[in-house]
JSON list of C-alpha atoms and ligand atoms in Angstrom, two decimals:
[
{"chain": "A", "resi": 1, "resn": "MET", "atom": "CA", "xyz": [117.32, 93.15, -128.25]},
{"chain": "A", "resi": 2, "resn": "LYS", "atom": "CA", "xyz": [120.25, 90.94, -128.76]},
{"chain": "A", "resi": 3, "resn": "ILE", "atom": "CA", "xyz": [121.22, 89.15, -131.28]},
{"chain": "A", "resi": 4, "resn": "LEU", "atom": "CA", "xyz": [123.79, 86.26, -131.94]},
{"chain": "A", "resi": 5, "resn": "VAL", "atom": "CA", "xyz": [125.65, 85.98, -135.39]},
{"chain": "A", "resi": 6, "resn": "ILE", "atom": "CA", "xyz": [127.33, 82.47, -136.04]},
{"chain": "A", "resi": 7, "resn": "ASN", "atom": "CA", "xyz": [129.73, 81.92, -138.79]},
{"chain": "A", "resi": 8, "resn": "GLY", "atom": "CA", "xyz": [131.17, 78.09, -139.51]},
{"chain": "A", "resi": 9, "resn": "PRO", "atom": "CA", "xyz": [133.75, 76.55, -141.15]},
{"chain": "A", "resi": 10, "resn": "ASN", "atom": "CA", "xyz": [135.93, 78.65, -143.41]},
{"chain": "A", "resi": 11, "resn": "LEU", "atom": "CA", "xyz": [133.56, 81.67, -142.30]},
{"chain": "A", "resi": 12, "resn": "ASN", "atom": "CA", "xyz": [137.25, 83.38, -141.58]},
{"chain": "A", "resi": 13, "resn": "MET", "atom": "CA", "xyz": [138.25, 82.66, -144.74]},
{"chain": "A", "resi": 14, "resn": "LEU", "atom": "CA", "xyz": [135.98, 85.24, -146.73]},
{"chain": "A", "resi": 15, "resn": "GLY", "atom": "CA", "xyz": [138.61, 87.16, -149.14]},
{"chain": "A", "resi": 16, "resn": "ILE", "atom": "CA", "xyz": [140.62, 84.70, -150.07]},
{"chain": "A", "resi": 17, "resn": "ARG", "atom": "CA", "xyz": [138.19, 81.57, -150.56]},
{"chain": "A", "resi": 18, "resn": "GLU", "atom": "CA", "xyz": [136.19, 81.61, -153.83]},
{"chain": "A", "resi": 19, "resn": "PRO", "atom": "CA", "xyz": [136.01, 84.50, -154.58]},
{"chain": "A", "resi": 20, "resn": "GLY", "atom": "CA", "xyz": [134.36, 83.94, -157.59]},
{"chain": "A", "resi": 21, "resn": "ILE", "atom": "CA", "xyz": [131.34, 82.20, -155.05]},
{"chain": "A", "resi": 22, "resn": "TYR", "atom": "CA", "xyz": [131.96, 84.54, -152.40]},
{"chain": "A", "resi": 23, "resn": "GLY", "atom": "CA", "xyz": [132.82, 87.23, -152.86]},
{"chain": "A", "resi": 24, "resn": "ARG", "atom": "CA", "xyz": [136.21, 89.78, -152.20]},
{"chain": "A", "resi": 25, "resn": "ALA", "atom": "CA", "xyz": [135.17, 90.83, -148.97]},
{"chain": "A", "resi": 26, "resn": "THR", "atom": "CA", "xyz": [136.71, 89.65, -146.13]},
{"chain": "A", "resi": 27, "resn": "TYR", "atom": "CA", "xyz": [135.22, 87.70, -142.56]},
{"chain": "A", "resi": 28, "resn": "ALA", "atom": "CA", "xyz": [135.98, 90.83, -141.11]},
{"chain": "A", "resi": 29, "resn": "ASP", "atom": "CA", "xyz": [134.75, 93.14, -143.96]},
{"chain": "A", "resi": 30, "resn": "LEU", "atom": "CA", "xyz": [131.66, 91.10, -142.55]},
{"chain": "A", "resi": 31, "resn": "CYS", "atom": "CA", "xyz": [131.55, 92.06, -138.92]},
{"chain": "A", "resi": 32, "resn": "ASP", "atom": "CA", "xyz": [131.98, 95.46, -139.87]},
{"chain": "A", "resi": 33, "resn": "MET", "atom": "CA", "xyz": [129.11, 95.54, -141.63]},
{"chain": "A", "resi": 34, "resn": "ILE", "atom": "CA", "xyz": [127.12, 93.81, -139.63]},
{"chain": "A", "resi": 35, "resn": "ARG", "atom": "CA", "xyz": [128.30, 95.81, -136.18]},
{"chain": "A", "resi": 36, "resn": "ALA", "atom": "CA", "xyz": [127.36, 99.06, -138.10]},
{"chain": "A", "resi": 37, "resn": "HIS", "atom": "CA", "xyz": [123.75, 97.52, -139.06]},
{"chain": "A", "resi": 38, "resn": "ALA", "atom": "CA", "xyz": [122.86, 96.82, -135.11]},
{"chain": "A", "resi": 39, "resn": "ALA", "atom": "CA", "xyz": [124.15, 100.83, -134.29]},
{"chain": "A", "resi": 40, "resn": "GLU", "atom": "CA", "xyz": [121.36, 101.78, -136.99]},
{"chain": "A", "resi": 41, "resn": "THR", "atom": "CA", "xyz": [118.98, 99.57, -136.09]},
{"chain": "A", "resi": 42, "resn": "GLY", "atom": "CA", "xyz": [119.63, 99.68, -132.20]},
{"chain": "A", "resi": 43, "resn": "THR", "atom": "CA", "xyz": [120.21, 96.26, -132.06]},
{"chain": "A", "resi": 44, "resn": "GLU", "atom": "CA", "xyz": [122.86, 94.88, -129.65]},
{"chain": "A", "resi": 45, "resn": "VAL", "atom": "CA", "xyz": [124.94, 92.06, -131.30]},
{"chain": "A", "resi": 46, "resn": "GLU", "atom": "CA", "xyz": [127.57, 89.61, -130.22]},
{"chain": "A", "resi": 47, "resn": "LEU", "atom": "CA", "xyz": [129.92, 87.37, -133.52]},
{"chain": "A", "resi": 48, "resn": "TYR", "atom": "CA", "xyz": [131.35, 83.94, -133.02]},
{"chain": "A", "resi": 49, "resn": "GLN", "atom": "CA", "xyz": [132.52, 82.54, -135.26]},
{"chain": "A", "resi": 50, "resn": "SER", "atom": "CA", "xyz": [134.15, 78.18, -135.65]},
{"chain": "A", "resi": 51, "resn": "ASN", "atom": "CA", "xyz": [135.77, 75.50, -137.29]},
{"chain": "A", "resi": 52, "resn": "HIS", "atom": "CA", "xyz": [134.34, 73.88, -134.86]},
{"chain": "A", "resi": 53, "resn": "GLU", "atom": "CA", "xyz": [131.95, 71.49, -134.88]},
{"chain": "A", "resi": 54, "resn": "GLY", "atom": "CA", "xyz": [131.30, 71.21, -131.13]},
{"chain": "A", "resi": 55, "resn": "ASP", "atom": "CA", "xyz": [132.10, 74.75, -130.20]},
{"chain": "A", "resi": 56, "resn": "LEU", "atom": "CA", "xyz": [129.56, 76.03, -132.47]},
{"chain": "A", "resi": 57, "resn": "VAL", "atom": "CA", "xyz": [126.61, 73.57, -130.57]},
{"chain": "A", "resi": 58, "resn": "ASP", "atom": "CA", "xyz": [128.54, 74.76, -127.25]},
{"chain": "A", "resi": 59, "resn": "LYS", "atom": "CA", "xyz": [128.55, 79.42, -128.34]},
{"chain": "A", "resi": 60, "resn": "ILE", "atom": "CA", "xyz": [123.97, 77.70, -129.16]},
{"chain": "A", "resi": 61, "resn": "GLN", "atom": "CA", "xyz": [123.76, 76.47, -125.03]},
{"chain": "A", "resi": 62, "resn": "GLU", "atom": "CA", "xyz": [125.26, 78.94, -123.85]},
{"chain": "A", "resi": 63, "resn": "ALA", "atom": "CA", "xyz": [122.82, 81.67, -125.73]},
{"chain": "A", "resi": 64, "resn": "TYR", "atom": "CA", "xyz": [120.25, 80.24, -123.26]},
{"chain": "A", "resi": 65, "resn": "GLY", "atom": "CA", "xyz": [118.80, 82.72, -121.66]},
{"chain": "A", "resi": 66, "resn": "LYS", "atom": "CA", "xyz": [120.62, 86.05, -122.63]},
{"chain": "A", "resi": 67, "resn": "ILE", "atom": "CA", "xyz": [120.23, 85.80, -126.85]},
{"chain": "A", "resi": 68, "resn": "ASP", "atom": "CA", "xyz": [116.86, 87.06, -128.56]},
{"chain": "A", "resi": 69, "resn": "GLY", "atom": "CA", "xyz": [118.10, 85.58, -131.61]},
{"chain": "A", "resi": 70, "resn": "ILE", "atom": "CA", "xyz": [120.23, 83.85, -134.10]},
{"chain": "A", "resi": 71, "resn": "VAL", "atom": "CA", "xyz": [121.33, 84.04, -137.48]},
{"chain": "A", "resi": 72, "resn": "ILE", "atom": "CA", "xyz": [123.64, 81.24, -138.08]},
{"chain": "A", "resi": 73, "resn": "ASN", "atom": "CA", "xyz": [125.28, 80.20, -141.15]},
{"chain": "A", "resi": 74, "resn": "PRO", "atom": "CA", "xyz": [126.72, 76.70, -140.21]},
{"chain": "A", "resi": 75, "resn": "GLY", "atom": "CA", "xyz": [129.37, 76.85, -143.41]},
{"chain": "A", "resi": 76, "resn": "ALA", "atom": "CA", "xyz": [129.50, 72.98, -144.24]},
{"chain": "A", "resi": 77, "resn": "TYR", "atom": "CA", "xyz": [127.69, 71.63, -141.41]},
{"chain": "A", "resi": 78, "resn": "THR", "atom": "CA", "xyz": [124.68, 72.98, -142.92]},
{"chain": "A", "resi": 79, "resn": "HIS", "atom": "CA", "xyz": [124.67, 70.05, -144.95]},
{"chain": "A", "resi": 80, "resn": "THR", "atom": "CA", "xyz": [125.75, 67.03, -142.17]},
{"chain": "A", "resi": 81, "resn": "SER", "atom": "CA", "xyz": [125.50, 68.29, -138.51]},
{"chain": "A", "resi": 82, "resn": "VAL", "atom": "CA", "xyz": [122.39, 66.66, -136.77]},
{"chain": "A", "resi": 83, "resn": "ALA", "atom": "CA", "xyz": [124.39, 67.95, -133.65]},
{"chain": "A", "resi": 84, "resn": "ILE", "atom": "CA", "xyz": [123.53, 71.59, -134.93]},
{"chain": "A", "resi": 85, "resn": "LEU", "atom": "CA", "xyz": [120.14, 70.92, -135.79]},
{"chain": "A", "resi": 86, "resn": "ASP", "atom": "CA", "xyz": [118.98, 69.70, -132.09]},
{"chain": "A", "resi": 87, "resn": "ALA", "atom": "CA", "xyz": [120.43, 71.93, -130.22]},
{"chain": "A", "resi": 88, "resn": "LEU", "atom": "CA", "xyz": [119.18, 74.90, -131.74]},
{"chain": "A", "resi": 89, "resn": "LYS", "atom": "CA", "xyz": [115.61, 72.79, -130.92]},
{"chain": "A", "resi": 90, "resn": "ALA", "atom": "CA", "xyz": [116.96, 72.87, -127.72]},
{"chain": "A", "resi": 91, "resn": "VAL", "atom": "CA", "xyz": [117.45, 76.71, -126.91]},
{"chain": "A", "resi": 92, "resn": "ALA", "atom": "CA", "xyz": [114.14, 77.39, -128.61]},
{"chain": "A", "resi": 93, "resn": "ILE", "atom": "CA", "xyz": [115.79, 80.48, -129.67]},
{"chain": "A", "resi": 94, "resn": "PRO", "atom": "CA", "xyz": [114.02, 82.00, -132.52]},
{"chain": "A", "resi": 95, "resn": "ALA", "atom": "CA", "xyz": [117.07, 81.78, -135.48]},
{"chain": "A", "resi": 96, "resn": "ALA", "atom": "CA", "xyz": [117.64, 82.29, -139.19]},
{"chain": "A", "resi": 97, "resn": "GLU", "atom": "CA", "xyz": [119.79, 80.07, -141.36]},
{"chain": "A", "resi": 98, "resn": "VAL", "atom": "CA", "xyz": [121.83, 82.31, -143.85]},
{"chain": "A", "resi": 99, "resn": "HIS", "atom": "CA", "xyz": [124.28, 81.11, -147.14]},
{"chain": "A", "resi": 100, "resn": "ILE", "atom": "CA", "xyz": [126.15, 84.18, -148.77]},
{"chain": "A", "resi": 101, "resn": "SER", "atom": "CA", "xyz": [125.64, 82.02, -151.97]},
{"chain": "A", "resi": 102, "resn": "ASP", "atom": "CA", "xyz": [122.02, 80.71, -152.67]},
{"chain": "A", "resi": 103, "resn": "VAL", "atom": "CA", "xyz": [123.11, 77.04, -152.44]},
{"chain": "A", "resi": 104, "resn": "ASP", "atom": "CA", "xyz": [120.11, 75.96, -154.49]},
{"chain": "A", "resi": 105, "resn": "SER", "atom": "CA", "xyz": [121.58, 76.55, -157.71]},
{"chain": "A", "resi": 106, "resn": "ARG", "atom": "CA", "xyz": [124.86, 74.59, -157.17]},
{"chain": "A", "resi": 107, "resn": "GLU", "atom": "CA", "xyz": [125.74, 70.98, -156.11]},
{"chain": "A", "resi": 108, "resn": "GLU", "atom": "CA", "xyz": [122.76, 68.35, -154.91]},
{"chain": "A", "resi": 109, "resn": "PHE", "atom": "CA", "xyz": [124.34, 67.71, -151.80]},
{"chain": "A", "resi": 110, "resn": "ARG", "atom": "CA", "xyz": [124.34, 71.67, -150.39]},
{"chain": "A", "resi": 111, "resn": "ARG", "atom": "CA", "xyz": [120.39, 71.42, -151.27]},
{"chain": "A", "resi": 112, "resn": "ILE", "atom": "CA", "xyz": [119.93, 69.46, -147.91]},
{"chain": "A", "resi": 113, "resn": "SER", "atom": "CA", "xyz": [120.14, 72.03, -145.17]},
{"chain": "A", "resi": 114, "resn": "TYR", "atom": "CA", "xyz": [119.51, 69.54, -141.32]},
{"chain": "A", "resi": 115, "resn": "VAL", "atom": "CA", "xyz": [119.33, 73.30, -139.62]},
{"chain": "A", "resi": 116, "resn": "ARG", "atom": "CA", "xyz": [116.34, 74.59, -141.16]},
{"chain": "A", "resi": 117, "resn": "ALA", "atom": "CA", "xyz": [114.11, 72.63, -140.04]},
{"chain": "A", "resi": 118, "resn": "ALA", "atom": "CA", "xyz": [114.99, 75.23, -136.85]},
{"chain": "A", "resi": 119, "resn": "CYS", "atom": "CA", "xyz": [115.16, 77.61, -137.97]},
{"chain": "A", "resi": 120, "resn": "VAL", "atom": "CA", "xyz": [111.97, 81.01, -138.41]},
{"chain": "A", "resi": 121, "resn": "ALA", "atom": "CA", "xyz": [113.01, 82.07, -141.47]},
{"chain": "A", "resi": 122, "resn": "THR", "atom": "CA", "xyz": [117.00, 80.60, -144.72]},
{"chain": "A", "resi": 123, "resn": "ILE", "atom": "CA", "xyz": [117.77, 83.41, -146.84]},
{"chain": "A", "resi": 124, "resn": "SER", "atom": "CA", "xyz": [120.37, 82.22, -148.74]},
{"chain": "A", "resi": 125, "resn": "GLY", "atom": "CA", "xyz": [122.00, 84.01, -152.31]},
{"chain": "A", "resi": 126, "resn": "HIS", "atom": "CA", "xyz": [122.00, 87.79, -151.22]},
{"chain": "A", "resi": 127, "resn": "GLY", "atom": "CA", "xyz": [125.48, 87.45, -150.12]},
{"chain": "A", "resi": 128, "resn": "PHE", "atom": "CA", "xyz": [126.34, 89.47, -146.81]},
{"chain": "A", "resi": 129, "resn": "ASP", "atom": "CA", "xyz": [123.49, 92.10, -147.35]},
{"chain": "A", "resi": 130, "resn": "GLY", "atom": "CA", "xyz": [121.27, 88.30, -145.93]},
{"chain": "A", "resi": 131, "resn": "TYR", "atom": "CA", "xyz": [122.82, 88.53, -142.52]},
{"chain": "A", "resi": 132, "resn": "LEU", "atom": "CA", "xyz": [121.77, 92.37, -141.97]},
{"chain": "A", "resi": 133, "resn": "GLU", "atom": "CA", "xyz": [118.20, 90.47, -143.69]},
{"chain": "A", "resi": 134, "resn": "ALA", "atom": "CA", "xyz": [117.38, 87.83, -140.76]},
{"chain": "A", "resi": 135, "resn": "MET", "atom": "CA", "xyz": [118.59, 90.60, -138.42]},
{"chain": "A", "resi": 136, "resn": "ASP", "atom": "CA", "xyz": [115.14, 92.83, -139.18]},
{"chain": "A", "resi": 137, "resn": "LEU", "atom": "CA", "xyz": [113.48, 89.77, -139.79]},
{"chain": "A", "resi": 138, "resn": "LEU", "atom": "CA", "xyz": [113.88, 88.28, -136.19]},
{"chain": "A", "resi": 139, "resn": "ARG", "atom": "CA", "xyz": [113.44, 91.76, -134.77]},
{"chain": "A", "resi": 140, "resn": "ASP", "atom": "CA", "xyz": [110.02, 92.18, -136.70]},
{"chain": "A", "resi": 141, "resn": "ASN", "atom": "CA", "xyz": [109.43, 88.59, -134.84]},
{"chain": "A", "resi": 142, "resn": "HIS", "atom": "CA", "xyz": [110.99, 89.79, -131.72]},
{"chain": "A", "resi": 143, "resn": "GLU", "atom": "CA", "xyz": [108.44, 92.97, -131.75]},
{"chain": "A", "resi": 144, "resn": "GLY", "atom": "CA", "xyz": [105.44, 91.15, -132.90]},
{"chain": "B", "resi": 201, "resn": "DQA", "atom": "C1", "xyz": [127.75, 78.68, -147.86]},
{"chain": "B", "resi": 201, "resn": "DQA", "atom": "C2", "xyz": [127.45, 77.62, -148.40]},
{"chain": "B", "resi": 201, "resn": "DQA", "atom": "C3", "xyz": [128.11, 76.12, -147.30]},
{"chain": "B", "resi": 201, "resn": "DQA", "atom": "O1", "xyz": [127.26, 75.10, -148.42]},
{"chain": "B", "resi": 201, "resn": "DQA", "atom": "C4", "xyz": [129.30, 75.83, -148.12]},
{"chain": "B", "resi": 201, "resn": "DQA", "atom": "O2", "xyz": [130.19, 74.52, -147.19]},
{"chain": "B", "resi": 201, "resn": "DQA", "atom": "C5", "xyz": [129.90, 77.29, -147.08]},
{"chain": "B", "resi": 201, "resn": "DQA", "atom": "C6", "xyz": [129.18, 78.53, -147.00]},
{"chain": "B", "resi": 201, "resn": "DQA", "atom": "C7", "xyz": [127.14, 80.06, -148.01]},
{"chain": "B", "resi": 201, "resn": "DQA", "atom": "O3", "xyz": [127.43, 80.85, -146.89]},
{"chain": "B", "resi": 201, "resn": "DQA", "atom": "O4", "xyz": [126.44, 79.91, -149.23]},
{"chain": "B", "resi": 201, "resn": "DQA", "atom": "O5", "xyz": [130.85, 77.23, -146.61]},
{"chain": "B", "resi": 201, "resn": "DQA", "atom": "O6", "xyz": [126.56, 78.27, -146.23]}
]
């Protein structure tokens, strides 16, 4: 099984941005954790991060026919992007939404997620572990 892990804007700033909310670990640390988990579970993984909405849409479209599951943390685009929602719907690849912080216990505007409607699950507030949980969930779904 091949999983694509997509991170949206400002997630490349992990370790620097708002450490009280997102912690001190970096994006590179996150990638290492995901790669290690993929290796342990015999999963192929590809990692992608962009600060640009259109690039995220392009990456989702490119996954069509090549990827079995998408783990996506769209960052702030979660709360604004119909384009990312439509891209996920277009490719119809099982997708899981992840947020490092608990978006439901923060500002009101973070409670809205456009992408959620195209995702089989949402994992929020579990820190970096949420990505691994999302990978496990997609793998379980895939294997039936
Ligand atoms: C986030 C939550 C979003 O509201 C925020 O804009 C992010 C990160 C999270 O992982 O907790 O950039 O998706």
